[in-house]
PDB file of C-alpha atoms in Angstrom:
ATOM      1  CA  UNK C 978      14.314   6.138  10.350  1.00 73.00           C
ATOM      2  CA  UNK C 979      16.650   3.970   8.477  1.00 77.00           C
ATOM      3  CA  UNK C 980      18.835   5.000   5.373  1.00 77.00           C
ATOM      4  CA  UNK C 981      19.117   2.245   2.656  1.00 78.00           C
ATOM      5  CA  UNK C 982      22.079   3.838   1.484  1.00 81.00           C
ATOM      6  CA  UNK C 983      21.177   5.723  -1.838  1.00 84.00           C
ATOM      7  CA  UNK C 984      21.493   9.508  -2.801  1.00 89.00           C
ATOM      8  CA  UNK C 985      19.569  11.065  -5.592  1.00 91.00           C
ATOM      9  CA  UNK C 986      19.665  14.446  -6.886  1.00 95.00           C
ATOM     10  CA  UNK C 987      16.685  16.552  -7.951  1.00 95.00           C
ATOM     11  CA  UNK C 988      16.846  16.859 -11.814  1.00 96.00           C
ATOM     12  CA  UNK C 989      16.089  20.650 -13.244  1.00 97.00           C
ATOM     13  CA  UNK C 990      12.242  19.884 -13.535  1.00 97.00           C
ATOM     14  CA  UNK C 991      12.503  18.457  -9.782  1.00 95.00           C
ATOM     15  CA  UNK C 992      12.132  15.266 -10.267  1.00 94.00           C
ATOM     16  CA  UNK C 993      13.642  11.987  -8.266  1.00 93.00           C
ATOM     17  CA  UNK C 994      14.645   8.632  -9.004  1.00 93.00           C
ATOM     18  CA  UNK C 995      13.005   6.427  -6.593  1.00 92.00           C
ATOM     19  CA  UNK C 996      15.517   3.107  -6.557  1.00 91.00           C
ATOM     20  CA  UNK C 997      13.599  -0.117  -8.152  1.00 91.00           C
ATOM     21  CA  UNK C 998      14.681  -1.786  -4.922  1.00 89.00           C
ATOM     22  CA  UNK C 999      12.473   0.558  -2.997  1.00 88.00           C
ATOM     23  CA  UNK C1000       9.725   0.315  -5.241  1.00 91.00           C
ATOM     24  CA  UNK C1001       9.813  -3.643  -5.206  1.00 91.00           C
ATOM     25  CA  UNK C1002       9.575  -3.873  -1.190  1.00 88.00           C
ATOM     26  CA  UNK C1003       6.890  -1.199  -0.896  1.00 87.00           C
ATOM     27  CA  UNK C1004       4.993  -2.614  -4.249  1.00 88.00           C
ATOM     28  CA  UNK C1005       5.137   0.562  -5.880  1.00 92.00           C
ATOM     29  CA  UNK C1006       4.532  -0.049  -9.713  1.00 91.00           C
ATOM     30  CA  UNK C1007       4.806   2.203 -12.950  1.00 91.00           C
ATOM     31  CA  UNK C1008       1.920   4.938 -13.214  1.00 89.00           C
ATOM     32  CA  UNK C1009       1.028   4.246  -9.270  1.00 89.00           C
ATOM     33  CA  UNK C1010       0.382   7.312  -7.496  1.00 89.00           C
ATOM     34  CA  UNK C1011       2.491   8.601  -4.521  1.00 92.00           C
ATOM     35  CA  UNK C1012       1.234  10.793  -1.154  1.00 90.00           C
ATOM     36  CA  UNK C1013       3.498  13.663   0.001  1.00 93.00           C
ATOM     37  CA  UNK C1014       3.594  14.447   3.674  1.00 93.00           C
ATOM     38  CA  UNK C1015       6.141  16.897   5.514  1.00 94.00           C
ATOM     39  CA  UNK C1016       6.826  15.812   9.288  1.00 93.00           C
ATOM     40  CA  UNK C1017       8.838  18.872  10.348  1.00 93.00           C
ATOM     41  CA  UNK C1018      11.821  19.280   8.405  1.00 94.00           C
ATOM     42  CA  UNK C1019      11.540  15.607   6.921  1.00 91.00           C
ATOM     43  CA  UNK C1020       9.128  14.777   3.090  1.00 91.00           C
ATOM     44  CA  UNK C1021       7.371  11.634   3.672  1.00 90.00           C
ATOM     45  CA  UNK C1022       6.635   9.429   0.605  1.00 90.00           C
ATOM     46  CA  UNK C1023       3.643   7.166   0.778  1.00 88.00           C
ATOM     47  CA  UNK C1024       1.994   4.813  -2.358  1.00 86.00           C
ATOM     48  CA  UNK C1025      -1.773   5.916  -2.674  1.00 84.00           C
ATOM     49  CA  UNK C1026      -4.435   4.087  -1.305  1.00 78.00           C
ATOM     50  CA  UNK C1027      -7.846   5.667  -2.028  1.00 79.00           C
ATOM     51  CA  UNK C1028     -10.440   5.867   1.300  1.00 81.00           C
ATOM     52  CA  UNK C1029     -13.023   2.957   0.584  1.00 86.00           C
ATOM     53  CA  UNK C1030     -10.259   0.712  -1.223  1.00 90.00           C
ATOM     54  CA  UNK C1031     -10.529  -3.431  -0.518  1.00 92.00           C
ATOM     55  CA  UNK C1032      -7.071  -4.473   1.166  1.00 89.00           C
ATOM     56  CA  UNK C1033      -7.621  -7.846  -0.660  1.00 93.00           C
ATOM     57  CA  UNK C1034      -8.991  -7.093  -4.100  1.00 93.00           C
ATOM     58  CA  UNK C1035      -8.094  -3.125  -4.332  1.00 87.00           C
ATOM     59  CA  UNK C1036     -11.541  -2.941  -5.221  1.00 90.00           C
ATOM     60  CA  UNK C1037     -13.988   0.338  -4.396  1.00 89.00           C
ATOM     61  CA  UNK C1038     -17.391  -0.935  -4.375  1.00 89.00           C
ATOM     62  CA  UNK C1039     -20.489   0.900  -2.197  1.00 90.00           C
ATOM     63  CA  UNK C1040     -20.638  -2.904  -0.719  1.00 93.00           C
ATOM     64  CA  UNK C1041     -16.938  -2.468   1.210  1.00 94.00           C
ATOM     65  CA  UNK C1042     -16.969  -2.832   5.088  1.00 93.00           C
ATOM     66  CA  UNK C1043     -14.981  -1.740   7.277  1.00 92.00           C
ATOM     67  CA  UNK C1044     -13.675  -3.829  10.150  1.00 93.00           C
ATOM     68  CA  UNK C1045     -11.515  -3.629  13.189  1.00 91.00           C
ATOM     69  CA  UNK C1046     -12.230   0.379  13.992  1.00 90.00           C
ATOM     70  CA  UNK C1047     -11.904   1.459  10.466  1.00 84.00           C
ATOM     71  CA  UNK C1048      -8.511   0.044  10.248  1.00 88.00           C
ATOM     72  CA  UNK C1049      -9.386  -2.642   7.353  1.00 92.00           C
ATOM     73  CA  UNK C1050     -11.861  -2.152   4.195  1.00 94.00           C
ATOM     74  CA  UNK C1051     -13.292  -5.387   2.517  1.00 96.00           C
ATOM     75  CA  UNK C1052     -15.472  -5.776  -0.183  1.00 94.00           C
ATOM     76  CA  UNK C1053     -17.391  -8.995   0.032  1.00 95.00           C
ATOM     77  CA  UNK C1054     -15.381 -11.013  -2.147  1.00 95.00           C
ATOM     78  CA  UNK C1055     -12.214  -9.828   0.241  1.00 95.00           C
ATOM     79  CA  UNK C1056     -13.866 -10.802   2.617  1.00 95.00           C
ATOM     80  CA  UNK C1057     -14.612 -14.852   1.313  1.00 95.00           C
ATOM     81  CA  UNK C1058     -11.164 -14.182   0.271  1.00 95.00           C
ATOM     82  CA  UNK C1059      -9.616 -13.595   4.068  1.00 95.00           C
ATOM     83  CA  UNK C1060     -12.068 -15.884   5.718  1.00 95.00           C
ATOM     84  CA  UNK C1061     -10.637 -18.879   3.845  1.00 95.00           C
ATOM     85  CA  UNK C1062      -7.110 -17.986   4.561  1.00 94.00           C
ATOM     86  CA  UNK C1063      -7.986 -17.736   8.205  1.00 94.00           C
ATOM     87  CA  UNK C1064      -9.565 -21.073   8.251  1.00 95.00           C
ATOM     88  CA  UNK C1065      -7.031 -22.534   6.579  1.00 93.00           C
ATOM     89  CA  UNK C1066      -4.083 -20.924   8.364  1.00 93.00           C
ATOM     90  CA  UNK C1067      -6.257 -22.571  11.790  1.00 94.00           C
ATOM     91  CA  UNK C1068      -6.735 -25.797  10.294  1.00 89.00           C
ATOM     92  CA  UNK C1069      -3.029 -26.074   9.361  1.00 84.00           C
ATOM     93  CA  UNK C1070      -1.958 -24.738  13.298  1.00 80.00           C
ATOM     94  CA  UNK C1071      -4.433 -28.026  14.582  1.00 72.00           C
TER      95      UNK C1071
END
């Protein structure tokens, strides 16, 4: 685990300042939800993804596939979407 060097106090209604700088790298935007998770003695913050959700468009439509073992969800325009940046990616590498 890696410190990036801020402390914040809990305010009296327990809330926290998360630093913008944080929020920027992990794309964390105003009104976006955040998971809780304890790992022993440790409170693990994680931005909200719901199950089903495209990793492309952030769409949740009954159309959504997943791929790779579960591990990625794309609706069929994220899909079109990815396959052109693959084939591009390739054509640029040839």
């Amino acid at each position: 685990m890696k410190s990036i060097g801020v402390v914040r106090k809990v305010d009296e209604l327990g809330r926290i300042v998360m630093p913008i700088e944080l929020r920027r790298a992990l794309d964390i935007a105003i009104k976006d939800s955040i998971e809780f998770f304890v790992d022993g003695d440790k409170i693990v913050l994680k931005k909200y993804k719901p199950h089903g959700i495209c990793l492309m468009t952030g769409e949740i439509t009954p159309d959504n596939q997943e791929y790779g073992n579960g591990k990625i969800i794309l609706s069929p325009e994220g899909a079109k979407m990815l396959l052109e940046e693959i084939e591009e990616a390739l054509k640029d590498k040839s």
